Coordinates of C-alpha atoms and ligand atoms in Angstrom, one line a residue:
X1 CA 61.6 99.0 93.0
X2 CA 65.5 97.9 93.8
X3 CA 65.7 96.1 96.9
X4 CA 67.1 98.0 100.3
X5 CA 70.7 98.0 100.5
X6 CA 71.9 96.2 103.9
X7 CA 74.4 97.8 106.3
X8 CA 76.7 95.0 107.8
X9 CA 78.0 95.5 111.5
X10 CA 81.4 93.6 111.8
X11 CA 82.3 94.4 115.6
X12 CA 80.3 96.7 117.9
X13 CA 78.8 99.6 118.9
X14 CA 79.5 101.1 122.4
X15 CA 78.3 104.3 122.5
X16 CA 76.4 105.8 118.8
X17 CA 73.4 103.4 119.6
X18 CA 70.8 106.3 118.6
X19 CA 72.9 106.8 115.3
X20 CA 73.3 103.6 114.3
X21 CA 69.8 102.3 114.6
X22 CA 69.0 105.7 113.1
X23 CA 70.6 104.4 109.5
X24 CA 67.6 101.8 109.5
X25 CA 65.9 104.9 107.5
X26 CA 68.4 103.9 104.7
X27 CA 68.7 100.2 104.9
X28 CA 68.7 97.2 107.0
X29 CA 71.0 96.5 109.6
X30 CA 72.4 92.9 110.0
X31 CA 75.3 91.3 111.8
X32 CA 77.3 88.4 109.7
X33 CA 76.5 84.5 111.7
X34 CA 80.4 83.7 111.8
X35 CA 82.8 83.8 114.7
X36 CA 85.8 83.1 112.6
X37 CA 88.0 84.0 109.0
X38 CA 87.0 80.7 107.3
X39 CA 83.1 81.4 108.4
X40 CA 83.2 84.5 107.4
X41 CA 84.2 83.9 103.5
X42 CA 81.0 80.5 103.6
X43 CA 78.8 83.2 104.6
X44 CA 80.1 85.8 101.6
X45 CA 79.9 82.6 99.4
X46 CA 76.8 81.2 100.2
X47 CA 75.0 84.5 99.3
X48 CA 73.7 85.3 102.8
X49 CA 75.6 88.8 102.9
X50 CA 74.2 89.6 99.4
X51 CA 72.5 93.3 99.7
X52 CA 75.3 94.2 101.7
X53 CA 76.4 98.0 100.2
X54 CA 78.4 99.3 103.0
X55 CA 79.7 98.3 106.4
X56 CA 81.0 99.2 110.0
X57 CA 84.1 97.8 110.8
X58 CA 86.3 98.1 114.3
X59 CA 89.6 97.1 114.8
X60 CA 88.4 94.1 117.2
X61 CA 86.7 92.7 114.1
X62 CA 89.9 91.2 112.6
X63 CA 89.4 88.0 115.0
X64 CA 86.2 87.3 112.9
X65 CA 87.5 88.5 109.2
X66 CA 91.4 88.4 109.4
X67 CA 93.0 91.1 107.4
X68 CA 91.1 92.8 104.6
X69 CA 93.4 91.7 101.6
X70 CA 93.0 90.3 98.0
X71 CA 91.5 86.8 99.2
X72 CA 89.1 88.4 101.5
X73 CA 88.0 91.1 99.0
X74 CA 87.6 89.1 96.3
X75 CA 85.1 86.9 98.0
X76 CA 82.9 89.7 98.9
X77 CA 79.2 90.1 97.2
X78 CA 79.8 92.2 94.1
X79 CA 77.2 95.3 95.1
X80 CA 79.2 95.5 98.6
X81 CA 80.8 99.2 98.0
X82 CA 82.0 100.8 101.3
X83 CA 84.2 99.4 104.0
X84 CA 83.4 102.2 106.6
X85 CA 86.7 101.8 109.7
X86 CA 86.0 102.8 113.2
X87 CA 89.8 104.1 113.6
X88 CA 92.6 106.6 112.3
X89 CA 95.0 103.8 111.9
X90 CA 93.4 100.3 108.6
X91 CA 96.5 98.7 108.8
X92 CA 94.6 95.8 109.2
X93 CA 93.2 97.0 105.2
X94 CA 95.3 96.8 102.1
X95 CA 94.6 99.5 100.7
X96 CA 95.6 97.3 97.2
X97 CA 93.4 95.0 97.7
X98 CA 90.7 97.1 98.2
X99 CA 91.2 99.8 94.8
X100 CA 91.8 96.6 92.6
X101 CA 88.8 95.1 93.0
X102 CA 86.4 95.0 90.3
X103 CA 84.5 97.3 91.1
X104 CA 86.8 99.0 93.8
X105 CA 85.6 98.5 97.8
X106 CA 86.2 102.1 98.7
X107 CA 87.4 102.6 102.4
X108 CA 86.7 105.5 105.0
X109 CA 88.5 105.8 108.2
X110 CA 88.5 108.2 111.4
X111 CA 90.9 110.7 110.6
X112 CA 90.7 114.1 113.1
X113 CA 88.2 112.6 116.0
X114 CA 91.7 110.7 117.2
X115 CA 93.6 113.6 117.6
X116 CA 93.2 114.9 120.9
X117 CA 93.0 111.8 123.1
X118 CA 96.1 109.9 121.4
X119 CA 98.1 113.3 121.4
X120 CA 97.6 113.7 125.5
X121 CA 98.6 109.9 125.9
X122 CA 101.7 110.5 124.2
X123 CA 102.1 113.6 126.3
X124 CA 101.6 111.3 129.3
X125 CA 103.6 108.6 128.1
X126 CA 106.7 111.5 127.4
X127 CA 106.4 113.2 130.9
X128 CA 106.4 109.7 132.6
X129 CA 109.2 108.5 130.7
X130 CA 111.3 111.5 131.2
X131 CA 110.3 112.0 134.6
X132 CA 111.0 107.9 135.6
X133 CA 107.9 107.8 137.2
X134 CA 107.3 104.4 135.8
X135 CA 109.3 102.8 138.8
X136 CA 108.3 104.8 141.4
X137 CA 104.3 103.9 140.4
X138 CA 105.7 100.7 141.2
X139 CA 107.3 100.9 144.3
X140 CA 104.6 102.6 145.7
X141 CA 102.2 99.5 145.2
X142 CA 104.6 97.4 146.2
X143 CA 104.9 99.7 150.0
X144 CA 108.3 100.7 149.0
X145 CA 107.3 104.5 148.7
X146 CA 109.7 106.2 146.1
X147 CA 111.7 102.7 145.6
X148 CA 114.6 101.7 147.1
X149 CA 117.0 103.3 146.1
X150 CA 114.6 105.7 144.4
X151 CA 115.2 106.3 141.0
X152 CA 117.8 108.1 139.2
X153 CA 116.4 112.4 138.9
X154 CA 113.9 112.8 136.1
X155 CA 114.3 115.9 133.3
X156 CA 112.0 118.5 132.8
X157 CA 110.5 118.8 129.3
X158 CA 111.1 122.6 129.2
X159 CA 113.9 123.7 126.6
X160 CA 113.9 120.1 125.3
X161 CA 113.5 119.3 121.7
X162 CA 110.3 117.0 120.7
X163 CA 111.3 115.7 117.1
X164 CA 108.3 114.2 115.7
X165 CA 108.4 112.0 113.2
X166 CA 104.9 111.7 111.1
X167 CA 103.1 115.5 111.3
X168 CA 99.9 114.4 110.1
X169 CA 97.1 115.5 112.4
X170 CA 98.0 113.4 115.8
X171 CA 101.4 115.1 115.2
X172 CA 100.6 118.4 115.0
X173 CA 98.0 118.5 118.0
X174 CA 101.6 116.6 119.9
X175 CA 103.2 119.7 118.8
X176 CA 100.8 122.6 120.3
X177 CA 100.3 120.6 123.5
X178 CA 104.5 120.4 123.7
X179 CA 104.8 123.9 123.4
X180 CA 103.2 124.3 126.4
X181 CA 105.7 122.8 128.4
X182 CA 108.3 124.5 126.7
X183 CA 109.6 122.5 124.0
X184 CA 111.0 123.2 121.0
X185 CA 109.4 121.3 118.2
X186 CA 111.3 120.0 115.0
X187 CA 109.3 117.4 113.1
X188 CA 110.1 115.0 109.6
X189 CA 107.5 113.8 107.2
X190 CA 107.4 112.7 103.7
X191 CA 106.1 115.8 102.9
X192 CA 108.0 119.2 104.0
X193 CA 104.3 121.0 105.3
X194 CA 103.7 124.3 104.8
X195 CA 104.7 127.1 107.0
X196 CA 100.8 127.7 108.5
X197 CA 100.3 123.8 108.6
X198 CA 104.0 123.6 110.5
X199 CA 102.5 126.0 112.7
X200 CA 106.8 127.2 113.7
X201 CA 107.8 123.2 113.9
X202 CA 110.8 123.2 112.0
X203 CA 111.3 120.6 109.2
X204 CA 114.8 118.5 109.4
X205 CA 115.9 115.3 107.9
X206 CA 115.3 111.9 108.8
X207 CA 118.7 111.8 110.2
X208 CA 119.2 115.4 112.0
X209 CA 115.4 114.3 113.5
X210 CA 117.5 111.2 115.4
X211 CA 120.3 112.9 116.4
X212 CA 118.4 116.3 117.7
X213 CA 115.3 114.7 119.5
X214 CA 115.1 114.3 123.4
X215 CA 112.1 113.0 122.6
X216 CA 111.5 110.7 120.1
X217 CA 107.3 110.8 119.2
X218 CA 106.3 108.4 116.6
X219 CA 103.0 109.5 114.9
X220 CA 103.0 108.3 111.4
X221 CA 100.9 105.2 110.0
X222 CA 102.0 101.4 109.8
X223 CA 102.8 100.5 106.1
X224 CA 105.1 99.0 104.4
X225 CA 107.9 101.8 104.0
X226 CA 107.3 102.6 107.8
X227 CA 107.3 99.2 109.4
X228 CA 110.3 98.9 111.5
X229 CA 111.5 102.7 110.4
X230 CA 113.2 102.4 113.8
X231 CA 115.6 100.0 114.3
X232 CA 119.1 99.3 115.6
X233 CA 121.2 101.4 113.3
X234 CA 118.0 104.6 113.9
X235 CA 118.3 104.2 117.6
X236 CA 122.2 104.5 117.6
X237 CA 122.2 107.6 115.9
X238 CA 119.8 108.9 118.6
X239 CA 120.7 110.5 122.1
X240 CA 122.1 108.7 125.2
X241 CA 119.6 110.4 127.5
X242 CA 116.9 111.0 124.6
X243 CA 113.5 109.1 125.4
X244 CA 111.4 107.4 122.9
X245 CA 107.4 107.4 122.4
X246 CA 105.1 105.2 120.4
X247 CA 100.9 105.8 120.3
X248 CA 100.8 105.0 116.2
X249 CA 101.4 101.2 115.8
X250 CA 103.7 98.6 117.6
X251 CA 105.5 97.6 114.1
X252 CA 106.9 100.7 113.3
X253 CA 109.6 100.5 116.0
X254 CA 111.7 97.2 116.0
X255 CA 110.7 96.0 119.6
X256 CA 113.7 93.7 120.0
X257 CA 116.4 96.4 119.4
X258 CA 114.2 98.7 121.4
X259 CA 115.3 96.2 124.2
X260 CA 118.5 96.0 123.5
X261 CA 119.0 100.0 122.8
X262 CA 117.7 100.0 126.2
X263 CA 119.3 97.5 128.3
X264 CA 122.9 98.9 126.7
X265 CA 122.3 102.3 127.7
X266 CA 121.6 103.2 123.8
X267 CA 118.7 106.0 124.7
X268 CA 117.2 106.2 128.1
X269 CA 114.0 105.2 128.1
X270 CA 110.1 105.0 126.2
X271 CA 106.6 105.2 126.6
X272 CA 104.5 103.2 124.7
X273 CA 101.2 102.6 123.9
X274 CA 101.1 100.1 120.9
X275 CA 103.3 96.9 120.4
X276 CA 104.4 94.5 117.6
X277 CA 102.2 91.8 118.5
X278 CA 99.3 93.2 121.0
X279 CA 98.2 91.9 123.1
X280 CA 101.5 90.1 123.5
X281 CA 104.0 92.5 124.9
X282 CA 107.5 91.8 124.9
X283 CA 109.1 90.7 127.9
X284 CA 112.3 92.9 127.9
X285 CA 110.1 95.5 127.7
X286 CA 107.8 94.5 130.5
X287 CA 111.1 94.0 133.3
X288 CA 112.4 97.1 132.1
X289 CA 112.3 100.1 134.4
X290 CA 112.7 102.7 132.1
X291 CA 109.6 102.3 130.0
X292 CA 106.3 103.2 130.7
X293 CA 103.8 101.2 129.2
X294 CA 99.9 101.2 128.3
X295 CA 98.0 98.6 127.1
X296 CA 96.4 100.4 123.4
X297 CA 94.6 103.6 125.3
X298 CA 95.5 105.9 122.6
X299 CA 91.9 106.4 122.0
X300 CA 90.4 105.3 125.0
X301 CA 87.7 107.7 126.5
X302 CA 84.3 108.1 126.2
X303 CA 84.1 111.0 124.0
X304 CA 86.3 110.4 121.8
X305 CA 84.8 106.8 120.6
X306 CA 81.6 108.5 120.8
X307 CA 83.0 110.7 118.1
X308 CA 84.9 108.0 116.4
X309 CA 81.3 105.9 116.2
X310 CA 79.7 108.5 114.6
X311 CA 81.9 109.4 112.5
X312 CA 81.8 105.7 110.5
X313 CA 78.0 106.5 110.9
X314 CA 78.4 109.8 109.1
X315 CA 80.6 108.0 106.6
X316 CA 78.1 105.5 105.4
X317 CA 75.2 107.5 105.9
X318 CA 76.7 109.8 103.5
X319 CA 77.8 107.1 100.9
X320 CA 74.8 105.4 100.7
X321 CA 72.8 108.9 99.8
X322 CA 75.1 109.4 97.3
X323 CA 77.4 112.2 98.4
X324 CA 80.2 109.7 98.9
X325 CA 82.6 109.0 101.6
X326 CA 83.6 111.4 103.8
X327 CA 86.9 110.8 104.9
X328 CA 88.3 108.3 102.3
X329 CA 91.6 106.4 102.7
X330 CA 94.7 108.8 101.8
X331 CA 95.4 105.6 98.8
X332 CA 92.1 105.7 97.2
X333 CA 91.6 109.5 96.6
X334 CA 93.5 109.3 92.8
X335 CA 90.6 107.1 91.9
X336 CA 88.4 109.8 92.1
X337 CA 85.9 110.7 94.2
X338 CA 83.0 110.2 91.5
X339 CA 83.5 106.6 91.3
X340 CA 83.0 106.5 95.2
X341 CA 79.1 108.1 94.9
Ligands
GLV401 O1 94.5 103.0 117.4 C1 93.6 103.7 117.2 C2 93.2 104.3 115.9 O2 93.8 103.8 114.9 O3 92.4 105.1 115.8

């Protein structure tokens, strides 16, 4: 009789207790010992995590594995087959790393479950932004009321053009929550969608997307070709009184020359949600008036991590009887699905 495959938990479950213990019909749950990177690759070495054929991994679990890349992966017990992400965004997973292994560690993450909370933040983040209610929040607490003066007039949304950069599903729930306020809704992606996927959006260049927008929505993933995708020479091309909004990840707009676009009247303000270096934010962003920020909420109510537990839960429940992963990293589907079963 072949041994019980083990289910490893690196990070925590908040909220799919039931459905978690539930996989014990399957396999045996265990946490790793370590606390830290170097800890983490003894315990793979010494043979401890041996059995281990899948496992749950949240974002908050980088402080005790660092990133999942080639020296990580290559350290891992050979029968370990599934790296199962609590999350839309892995870039904390090379994706690489993870195909060339021999065999491949195939990775699932939380695609659709996201959609709806992160595409009302950025709704929030865009009204507040537009609407300068970012310093008048603040004068409030303070006792000051509106602010003294109170800010300059805020702009209504209606008749304004969203440009969304990164249509994927985040993107496209943006869009049909935008044309309720009004908005007219052009969008770029690496891939021109189709017209029932654009849902009416229209499909412009990189360029036209920069110079159009009056608001700016970033929804695309952080990888290589997108780090930094806005920068100094991307924000000049953009509108004095256009406003800027970031719930995908901190790297994919240049922080710095978000501060100095900014502070030199380049655009007129952002709402963001995600940063470069969290938790660290970056001070010129912090004194500035004209951004709204939030510390990472994108995701942050109780139904939707419900759905985003059970989701991993679905994933490896799936893998390990042999139907495969559900939701499999957008890199990894050329291999095939059959070598994921
Ligand atoms: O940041 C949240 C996510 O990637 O789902």
């Amino acid at each position: 009789m072949s041994a019980r495959p083990k289910i490893l938990l690196l990070g925590e479950i908040d909220h799919a207790h039931k459905q978690w213990e539930a996989l014990s019909e399957i396999g045996d749950l265990i946490k790793p010992q370590c606390i830290n990177r170097n800890e983490f690759i003894e315990e793979c070495k010494s043979g401890k995590l041996d059995g281990v054929v899948a496992a749950y991994r949240t974002l908050d679990s980088v402080s005790i594995t660092g990133l999942i890349d080639e020296e990580l992966v290559s350290v891992l017990p050979k029968n370990w087959k599934y790296l199962c992400h609590n999350g839309a965004g892995y870039d904390q997973i090379k994706p690489d790393a993870c195909s060339n292994r021999d065999p491949p560690l195939f990775v699932s993450n939380t695609p659709v479950v996201p959609d709806d909370a992160t595409a009302d933040t950025a709704i929030f983040l865009m009204l507040g932004a537009l609407r300068n209610f970012n310093t008048s929040m603040a004068a409030l607490r303070r006792g000051d009321f509106k602010g003294n003066p109170p800010p300059a007039l805020g702009h209504d949304p209606e008749g304004k053009t969203l440009g969304i950069l990164g249509m994927g599903g985040i993107g496209r729930n943006m869009k049909r929550k935008a044309e309720a306020f009004g908005m007219n809704i052009i969008y770029h992606n690496r891939r021109e969608l189709t017209s029932e996927m654009a849902g009416g959006a229209k499909y412009v260049s990189f360029e036209e997307l920069l110079k159009t927008s009056d608001v700016l929505s970033l929804n695309l993933p952080l990888n290589a070709k997108t780090r930094h995708i806005i920068s100094t020479e991307q924000l000049r091309h953009m509108k004095p009184s256009a406003v800027i909004v970031n719930t995908a990840r901190g790297p994919v707009l240049d922080e710095a020359a978000l501060v100095d676009a900014l502070e030199q009247g380049v655009i007129a303000g952002a709402g963001l949600d995600v940063y470069e270096e969290e938790p660290k934010v970056h001070p010129g962003l912090v004194k500035n008036d004209k951004v709204v920020l939030l510390p990472h909420m994108g995701t942050w109510t109780s139904e939707t991590q419900a759905k985003m537990e059970c989701w991993v839960i679905d994933n490896i429940r799936s893998a390990l009887t042999g139907k495969g992963l559900l939701s499999m990293i957008n890199e990894q589907k050329d291999l095939g699905l059959d070598k994921a079963k």
